[in-house]
PDB file of C-alpha atoms in Angstrom:
ATOM      1  CA  ASP A 271      -6.305   8.113   0.049  1.00 65.00           C
ATOM      2  CA  ALA A 272      -2.528   9.336   0.428  1.00 77.00           C
ATOM      3  CA  GLY A 273       0.064   7.147  -0.588  1.00 93.00           C
ATOM      4  CA  VAL A 274       3.394   6.335   0.977  1.00 97.00           C
ATOM      5  CA  THR A 275       5.377   9.536   1.717  1.00 97.00           C
ATOM      6  CA  GLN A 276       8.805   9.738   2.808  1.00 98.00           C
ATOM      7  CA  SER A 277      11.016  12.659   3.768  1.00 97.00           C
ATOM      8  CA  PRO A 278      13.296  14.355   2.989  1.00 97.00           C
ATOM      9  CA  THR A 279      13.406  13.988  -0.641  1.00 97.00           C
ATOM     10  CA  HIS A 280      17.196  14.687  -1.270  1.00 97.00           C
ATOM     11  CA  LEU A 281      20.090  14.556   1.472  1.00 96.00           C
ATOM     12  CA  ILE A 282      23.657  15.125   1.259  1.00 98.00           C
ATOM     13  CA  LYS A 283      25.720  13.860   4.220  1.00 98.00           C
ATOM     14  CA  THR A 284      29.504  13.485   4.869  1.00 98.00           C
ATOM     15  CA  ARG A 285      31.486  10.260   5.797  1.00 98.00           C
ATOM     16  CA  GLY A 286      30.859   9.338   9.230  1.00 98.00           C
ATOM     17  CA  GLN A 287      28.152  11.111   9.815  1.00 98.00           C
ATOM     18  CA  GLN A 288      24.605   9.964  10.854  1.00 98.00           C
ATOM     19  CA  VAL A 289      21.103  10.230   9.038  1.00 98.00           C
ATOM     20  CA  THR A 290      17.562   9.727   9.663  1.00 98.00           C
ATOM     21  CA  LEU A 291      15.035   8.905   7.152  1.00 98.00           C
ATOM     22  CA  ARG A 292      11.119   8.903   7.572  1.00 98.00           C
ATOM     23  CA  CYS A 293       8.396   7.241   5.847  1.00 98.00           C
ATOM     24  CA  SER A 294       4.678   7.420   6.633  1.00 98.00           C
ATOM     25  CA  PRO A 295       2.653   4.238   5.259  1.00 97.00           C
ATOM     26  CA  LYS A 296      -0.422   4.079   3.052  1.00 95.00           C
ATOM     27  CA  SER A 297      -3.691   4.714   5.165  1.00 94.00           C
ATOM     28  CA  GLY A 298      -4.795   1.123   6.103  1.00 91.00           C
ATOM     29  CA  HIS A 299      -1.033  -0.547   6.472  1.00 93.00           C
ATOM     30  CA  ASP A 300       0.490  -1.420   9.743  1.00 94.00           C
ATOM     31  CA  THR A 301       3.777  -2.704   8.220  1.00 94.00           C
ATOM     32  CA  VAL A 302       6.761  -0.934   6.955  1.00 96.00           C
ATOM     33  CA  SER A 303       9.819  -2.429   4.776  1.00 96.00           C
ATOM     34  CA  TRP A 304      12.867  -0.422   3.864  1.00 97.00           C
ATOM     35  CA  TYR A 305      15.004  -1.027   1.109  1.00 97.00           C
ATOM     36  CA  GLN A 306      18.303   0.414  -0.495  1.00 98.00           C
ATOM     37  CA  GLN A 307      18.333   0.820  -4.375  1.00 97.00           C
ATOM     38  CA  ALA A 308      21.758   1.386  -5.650  1.00 95.00           C
ATOM     39  CA  LEU A 309      21.986   3.302  -9.026  1.00 93.00           C
ATOM     40  CA  GLY A 310      21.049   0.837 -11.834  1.00 91.00           C
ATOM     41  CA  GLN A 311      20.172  -1.968  -9.552  1.00 94.00           C
ATOM     42  CA  GLY A 312      16.988  -3.586  -7.813  1.00 95.00           C
ATOM     43  CA  PRO A 313      16.039  -2.440  -4.395  1.00 97.00           C
ATOM     44  CA  GLN A 314      17.557  -4.728  -1.675  1.00 96.00           C
ATOM     45  CA  PHE A 315      15.745  -5.707   1.689  1.00 95.00           C
ATOM     46  CA  ILE A 316      16.999  -3.839   5.045  1.00 96.00           C
ATOM     47  CA  PHE A 317      14.542  -4.624   7.565  1.00 95.00           C
ATOM     48  CA  GLN A 318      10.698  -4.753   8.092  1.00 94.00           C
ATOM     49  CA  TYR A 319       8.790  -3.193  11.252  1.00 95.00           C
ATOM     50  CA  TYR A 320       5.551  -4.660  12.431  1.00 93.00           C
ATOM     51  CA  GLU A 321       4.122  -3.914  15.836  1.00 92.00           C
ATOM     52  CA  GLU A 322       6.948  -1.624  16.504  1.00 94.00           C
ATOM     53  CA  GLU A 323       9.302  -4.199  16.356  1.00 94.00           C
ATOM     54  CA  GLU A 324      11.761  -5.411  13.535  1.00 93.00           C
ATOM     55  CA  ARG A 325      10.362  -8.567  12.364  1.00 90.00           C
ATOM     56  CA  GLN A 326      13.134  -9.558   9.467  1.00 88.00           C
ATOM     57  CA  ARG A 327      16.295  -8.326   8.416  1.00 92.00           C
ATOM     58  CA  GLY A 328      18.337  -8.593   5.478  1.00 91.00           C
ATOM     59  CA  ASN A 329      22.050  -8.981   5.164  1.00 93.00           C
ATOM     60  CA  PHE A 330      22.770  -5.358   6.313  1.00 96.00           C
ATOM     61  CA  PRO A 331      25.447  -4.301   9.229  1.00 97.00           C
ATOM     62  CA  ASP A 332      23.789  -2.787  12.517  1.00 96.00           C
ATOM     63  CA  ARG A 333      24.638   0.699  11.191  1.00 98.00           C
ATOM     64  CA  PHE A 334      21.313   0.252   9.988  1.00 98.00           C
ATOM     65  CA  SER A 335      18.677   0.443  12.396  1.00 97.00           C
ATOM     66  CA  GLY A 336      15.049   1.523  12.704  1.00 97.00           C
ATOM     67  CA  HIS A 337      11.939   2.378  14.541  1.00 97.00           C
ATOM     68  CA  GLN A 338       8.555   2.194  13.964  1.00 97.00           C
ATOM     69  CA  PHE A 339       5.854   4.586  15.856  1.00 97.00           C
ATOM     70  CA  PRO A 340       2.480   3.735  17.285  1.00 96.00           C
ATOM     71  CA  ASN A 341       0.907   5.333  14.366  1.00 95.00           C
ATOM     72  CA  TYR A 342       2.840   2.991  12.005  1.00 96.00           C
ATOM     73  CA  SER A 343       5.179   5.498  10.640  1.00 97.00           C
ATOM     74  CA  SER A 344       8.919   4.547  10.839  1.00 98.00           C
ATOM     75  CA  GLU A 345      12.427   5.762  10.600  1.00 98.00           C
ATOM     76  CA  LEU A 346      15.616   4.739   9.223  1.00 98.00           C
ATOM     77  CA  ASN A 347      18.618   5.478  10.706  1.00 98.00           C
ATOM     78  CA  VAL A 348      22.262   5.027   9.660  1.00 98.00           C
ATOM     79  CA  ASN A 349      25.389   5.560  11.538  1.00 98.00           C
ATOM     80  CA  ALA A 350      28.871   6.145  10.443  1.00 98.00           C
ATOM     81  CA  LEU A 351      28.043   6.891   6.722  1.00 98.00           C
ATOM     82  CA  LEU A 352      30.106   5.291   4.183  1.00 98.00           C
ATOM     83  CA  LEU A 353      30.614   6.468   0.484  1.00 98.00           C
ATOM     84  CA  GLY A 354      28.806   3.091  -0.476  1.00 97.00           C
ATOM     85  CA  ASP A 355      25.639   3.921   1.673  1.00 98.00           C
ATOM     86  CA  SER A 356      24.840   6.500  -1.295  1.00 98.00           C
ATOM     87  CA  ALA A 357      21.651   5.180  -2.739  1.00 97.00           C
ATOM     88  CA  LEU A 358      18.081   5.736  -3.052  1.00 98.00           C
ATOM     89  CA  TYR A 359      16.372   4.759   0.177  1.00 98.00           C
ATOM     90  CA  LEU A 360      12.739   3.220  -0.317  1.00 98.00           C
ATOM     91  CA  CYS A 361       9.854   2.435   2.117  1.00 98.00           C
ATOM     92  CA  ALA A 362       7.294  -0.138   1.136  1.00 97.00           C
ATOM     93  CA  SER A 363       4.225  -0.494   3.309  1.00 95.00           C
ATOM     94  CA  SER A 364       1.795  -3.264   3.447  1.00 93.00           C
ATOM     95  CA  TYR A 365      -1.021  -4.726   5.432  1.00 91.00           C
ATOM     96  CA  SER A 366      -0.528  -7.758   7.771  1.00 85.00           C
ATOM     97  CA  GLN A 367      -3.709  -9.145   7.478  1.00 80.00           C
ATOM     98  CA  GLY A 368      -3.383  -8.674   3.446  1.00 74.00           C
ATOM     99  CA  ALA A 369      -1.985 -10.615   0.788  1.00 71.00           C
ATOM    100  CA  TYR A 370       1.814  -9.353   1.075  1.00 81.00           C
ATOM    101  CA  GLU A 371       1.179  -6.536  -1.736  1.00 90.00           C
ATOM    102  CA  GLN A 372       3.847  -4.069  -0.801  1.00 93.00           C
ATOM    103  CA  TYR A 373       3.487  -0.273  -1.831  1.00 95.00           C
ATOM    104  CA  PHE A 374       6.456   1.946  -2.319  1.00 97.00           C
ATOM    105  CA  GLY A 375       7.061   5.659  -1.894  1.00 97.00           C
ATOM    106  CA  PRO A 376       9.069   7.755  -3.820  1.00 97.00           C
ATOM    107  CA  GLY A 377      12.473   7.092  -1.808  1.00 97.00           C
ATOM    108  CA  THR A 378      14.990   9.514  -0.379  1.00 98.00           C
ATOM    109  CA  ARG A 379      18.166  10.034  -2.410  1.00 97.00           C
ATOM    110  CA  LEU A 380      21.246  10.136  -0.154  1.00 98.00           C
ATOM    111  CA  THR A 381      24.342  11.164  -1.290  1.00 98.00           C
ATOM    112  CA  VAL A 382      27.459  10.596   1.007  1.00 98.00           C
ATOM    113  CA  THR A 383      30.609  12.770   0.151  1.00 97.00           C
TER     114      THR A 383
ATOM    115  CA  GLY B 129      21.600 -17.896  -1.136  1.00 73.00           C
ATOM    116  CA  GLU B 130      18.261 -16.399  -2.796  1.00 84.00           C
ATOM    117  CA  ASN B 131      18.607 -15.024  -6.199  1.00 92.00           C
ATOM    118  CA  VAL B 132      16.371 -13.628  -8.898  1.00 96.00           C
ATOM    119  CA  GLU B 133      17.644 -13.484 -12.410  1.00 97.00           C
ATOM    120  CA  GLN B 134      16.090 -10.994 -14.786  1.00 98.00           C
ATOM    121  CA  HIS B 135      16.387 -10.766 -18.805  1.00 97.00           C
ATOM    122  CA  PRO B 136      16.844  -8.787 -21.190  1.00 97.00           C
ATOM    123  CA  SER B 137      18.587  -5.943 -19.149  1.00 97.00           C
ATOM    124  CA  THR B 138      17.046  -3.610 -22.006  1.00 98.00           C
ATOM    125  CA  LEU B 139      14.404  -3.749 -24.177  1.00 98.00           C
ATOM    126  CA  SER B 140      13.142  -1.878 -27.572  1.00 98.00           C
ATOM    127  CA  VAL B 141      10.142  -2.460 -29.265  1.00 98.00           C
ATOM    128  CA  GLN B 142       7.790  -0.532 -31.815  1.00 98.00           C
ATOM    129  CA  GLU B 143       4.716   1.136 -30.185  1.00 98.00           C
ATOM    130  CA  GLY B 144       1.960  -1.570 -30.869  1.00 97.00           C
ATOM    131  CA  ASP B 145       4.226  -4.569 -30.427  1.00 98.00           C
ATOM    132  CA  SER B 146       4.339  -6.992 -27.466  1.00 98.00           C
ATOM    133  CA  ALA B 147       7.348  -6.941 -24.758  1.00 98.00           C
ATOM    134  CA  VAL B 148       8.251 -10.312 -22.597  1.00 98.00           C
ATOM    135  CA  ILE B 149      10.467  -9.967 -19.772  1.00 98.00           C
ATOM    136  CA  LYS B 150      11.751 -13.352 -18.177  1.00 98.00           C
ATOM    137  CA  CYS B 151      12.772 -14.013 -14.421  1.00 98.00           C
ATOM    138  CA  THR B 152      14.194 -16.765 -12.625  1.00 98.00           C
ATOM    139  CA  TYR B 153      14.143 -17.394  -9.307  1.00 96.00           C
ATOM    140  CA  SER B 154      16.055 -19.992  -6.982  1.00 94.00           C
ATOM    141  CA  ASP B 155      14.156 -20.398  -3.512  1.00 91.00           C
ATOM    142  CA  SER B 156      11.762 -23.181  -3.731  1.00 91.00           C
ATOM    143  CA  ALA B 157       9.685 -21.811  -0.755  1.00 90.00           C
ATOM    144  CA  SER B 158       9.085 -18.648  -2.668  1.00 91.00           C
ATOM    145  CA  ASN B 159       5.275 -18.070  -3.547  1.00 90.00           C
ATOM    146  CA  TYR B 160       4.838 -14.719  -4.375  1.00 92.00           C
ATOM    147  CA  PHE B 161       5.900 -12.971  -7.157  1.00 95.00           C
ATOM    148  CA  PRO B 162       5.041  -9.358  -7.905  1.00 96.00           C
ATOM    149  CA  TRP B 163       6.379  -6.852 -10.703  1.00 98.00           C
ATOM    150  CA  TYR B 164       7.083  -3.431 -10.683  1.00 98.00           C
ATOM    151  CA  LYS B 165       7.243  -0.608 -12.724  1.00 98.00           C
ATOM    152  CA  GLN B 166       9.701   2.299 -11.968  1.00 98.00           C
ATOM    153  CA  GLU B 167       9.606   5.441 -13.849  1.00 96.00           C
ATOM    154  CA  LEU B 168      12.470   8.110 -13.609  1.00 92.00           C
ATOM    155  CA  GLY B 169      12.609   9.684 -10.104  1.00 88.00           C
ATOM    156  CA  LYS B 170       9.835   7.713  -9.086  1.00 92.00           C
ATOM    157  CA  GLY B 171       9.269   4.906  -6.395  1.00 95.00           C
ATOM    158  CA  PRO B 172       8.432   1.425  -7.953  1.00 97.00           C
ATOM    159  CA  GLN B 173       4.871   0.849  -8.658  1.00 97.00           C
ATOM    160  CA  LEU B 174       3.111  -2.588  -8.226  1.00 96.00           C
ATOM    161  CA  ILE B 175       1.562  -3.530 -11.631  1.00 97.00           C
ATOM    162  CA  ILE B 176       0.612  -7.191 -11.233  1.00 97.00           C
ATOM    163  CA  ASP B 177       1.453  -9.876  -9.235  1.00 95.00           C
ATOM    164  CA  ILE B 178       1.120 -13.744  -9.031  1.00 94.00           C
ATOM    165  CA  ARG B 179       0.947 -16.398  -6.272  1.00 91.00           C
ATOM    166  CA  SER B 180       2.528 -19.925  -6.468  1.00 86.00           C
ATOM    167  CA  ASN B 181      -1.367 -21.559  -6.685  1.00 85.00           C
ATOM    168  CA  VAL B 182      -1.782 -19.846  -9.970  1.00 83.00           C
ATOM    169  CA  GLY B 183      -0.214 -20.434 -13.268  1.00 90.00           C
ATOM    170  CA  GLU B 184      -1.471 -17.230 -15.087  1.00 95.00           C
ATOM    171  CA  LYS B 185      -2.832 -13.980 -14.621  1.00 94.00           C
ATOM    172  CA  LYS B 186      -3.959 -11.059 -16.643  1.00 97.00           C
ATOM    173  CA  ASP B 187      -5.046  -7.286 -16.286  1.00 95.00           C
ATOM    174  CA  GLN B 188      -6.136  -5.661 -19.507  1.00 96.00           C
ATOM    175  CA  ARG B 189      -2.932  -5.560 -21.362  1.00 97.00           C
ATOM    176  CA  ILE B 190      -0.792  -6.844 -18.788  1.00 98.00           C
ATOM    177  CA  ALA B 191      -0.282 -10.785 -18.278  1.00 98.00           C
ATOM    178  CA  VAL B 192       2.122 -12.828 -15.721  1.00 98.00           C
ATOM    179  CA  THR B 193       3.003 -16.577 -15.929  1.00 97.00           C
ATOM    180  CA  LEU B 194       4.503 -18.750 -13.791  1.00 96.00           C
ATOM    181  CA  ASN B 195       6.200 -22.331 -14.118  1.00 95.00           C
ATOM    182  CA  LYS B 196       6.973 -23.542 -10.618  1.00 93.00           C
ATOM    183  CA  THR B 197       8.569 -26.564 -11.891  1.00 93.00           C
ATOM    184  CA  ALA B 198      11.243 -24.583 -13.913  1.00 94.00           C
ATOM    185  CA  LYS B 199      11.049 -21.725 -11.273  1.00 95.00           C
ATOM    186  CA  HIS B 200      10.388 -19.147 -14.127  1.00 96.00           C
ATOM    187  CA  PHE B 201       7.830 -16.313 -14.300  1.00 97.00           C
ATOM    188  CA  SER B 202       7.216 -13.884 -17.144  1.00 98.00           C
ATOM    189  CA  LEU B 203       5.726 -10.518 -17.672  1.00 98.00           C
ATOM    190  CA  HIS B 204       3.820  -9.979 -21.105  1.00 98.00           C
ATOM    191  CA  ILE B 205       2.653  -6.508 -22.187  1.00 98.00           C
ATOM    192  CA  THR B 206       0.806  -6.429 -25.277  1.00 97.00           C
ATOM    193  CA  GLU B 207      -0.070  -3.348 -27.563  1.00 98.00           C
ATOM    194  CA  THR B 208       2.671  -1.401 -26.008  1.00 98.00           C
ATOM    195  CA  GLN B 209       2.268   2.601 -25.840  1.00 97.00           C
ATOM    196  CA  PRO B 210       5.082   5.047 -25.309  1.00 96.00           C
ATOM    197  CA  GLU B 211       4.065   5.643 -21.666  1.00 96.00           C
ATOM    198  CA  ASP B 212       4.990   1.860 -20.730  1.00 98.00           C
ATOM    199  CA  SER B 213       8.603   3.055 -21.084  1.00 98.00           C
ATOM    200  CA  ALA B 214      10.194   2.463 -17.740  1.00 98.00           C
ATOM    201  CA  VAL B 215      12.471   0.201 -16.022  1.00 98.00           C
ATOM    202  CA  TYR B 216      10.258  -3.019 -14.825  1.00 98.00           C
ATOM    203  CA  PHE B 217      11.363  -5.016 -12.007  1.00 98.00           C
ATOM    204  CA  CYS B 218      10.399  -8.670 -11.007  1.00 98.00           C
ATOM    205  CA  ALA B 219      10.776  -9.776  -7.555  1.00 97.00           C
ATOM    206  CA  ALA B 220       9.998 -12.929  -5.286  1.00 95.00           C
ATOM    207  CA  SER B 221       9.262 -13.527  -1.928  1.00 91.00           C
ATOM    208  CA  ILE B 222      12.248 -14.973   0.350  1.00 86.00           C
ATOM    209  CA  GLY B 223      10.769 -18.105   1.797  1.00 76.00           C
ATOM    210  CA  TYR B 224       6.930 -18.843   2.324  1.00 71.00           C
ATOM    211  CA  ASN B 225       4.017 -16.638   3.022  1.00 70.00           C
ATOM    212  CA  THR B 226       6.245 -13.651   3.673  1.00 75.00           C
ATOM    213  CA  ASP B 227       6.084 -10.467   1.963  1.00 77.00           C
ATOM    214  CA  LYS B 228      10.054  -9.816   2.303  1.00 87.00           C
ATOM    215  CA  LEU B 229      11.210  -9.586  -1.233  1.00 93.00           C
ATOM    216  CA  ILE B 230      14.278 -10.240  -3.376  1.00 95.00           C
ATOM    217  CA  PHE B 231      14.342  -8.581  -6.695  1.00 97.00           C
ATOM    218  CA  GLY B 232      15.809  -8.728 -10.218  1.00 97.00           C
ATOM    219  CA  THR B 233      18.094  -6.488 -11.650  1.00 96.00           C
ATOM    220  CA  GLY B 234      15.598  -4.703 -13.803  1.00 97.00           C
ATOM    221  CA  THR B 235      14.857  -4.568 -17.328  1.00 98.00           C
ATOM    222  CA  ARG B 236      14.811  -1.048 -19.296  1.00 98.00           C
ATOM    223  CA  LEU B 237      11.928  -1.150 -21.689  1.00 98.00           C
ATOM    224  CA  GLN B 238      11.707   1.435 -24.594  1.00 98.00           C
ATOM    225  CA  VAL B 239       8.674   1.921 -26.856  1.00 98.00           C
ATOM    226  CA  PHE B 240       9.160   3.939 -30.086  1.00 96.00           C
ATOM    227  CA  PRO B 241       6.254   5.363 -31.440  1.00 91.00           C
TER     228      PRO B 241
END
């Protein structure tokens, strides 16, 4: 049973550029949440997707957007990258009819120069 | 706004000793409290969780306690082993019956042989 997978593993971008990160949820899960983890900090909730719609959102600007596909996989897009966007981006999946357990992927390390 | 405080930030113990990590949350509506273990270069791994209708939960060497009145919850690891060394995060649901999580700042646990 494959767990949550994310791609790419690492990414280096320049300020002002745009980036797309990808996530495939754990088998049987239909909900995907995205988190940003700065170095030495806990993950911060960006947003959550269910039934191809953004269901909940944290305190992140509109530069952060996402998408969920019919197969439940998801993308995180960040526009106009800032140096402060450098972080580990984590995807977590869960089952909407379950008991809230979220399982994380290995993350994508984004470096903005 | 919602907040989760976690202490201590670092914890060093001898193999075989017990380790305790404590968290305090601010949102009275929170009813789901997971704990995650994060090893270097990996995503957070769910190790145990507790819901607000339960005061204590145990799984082999790991136990979690919850005091809803004081808004405190704690992770207890007994008979620690070197492979327990990692960063541990507590988290709380933001609101009631939601899997949107707010995380603590993490505790780096080192278990010395």
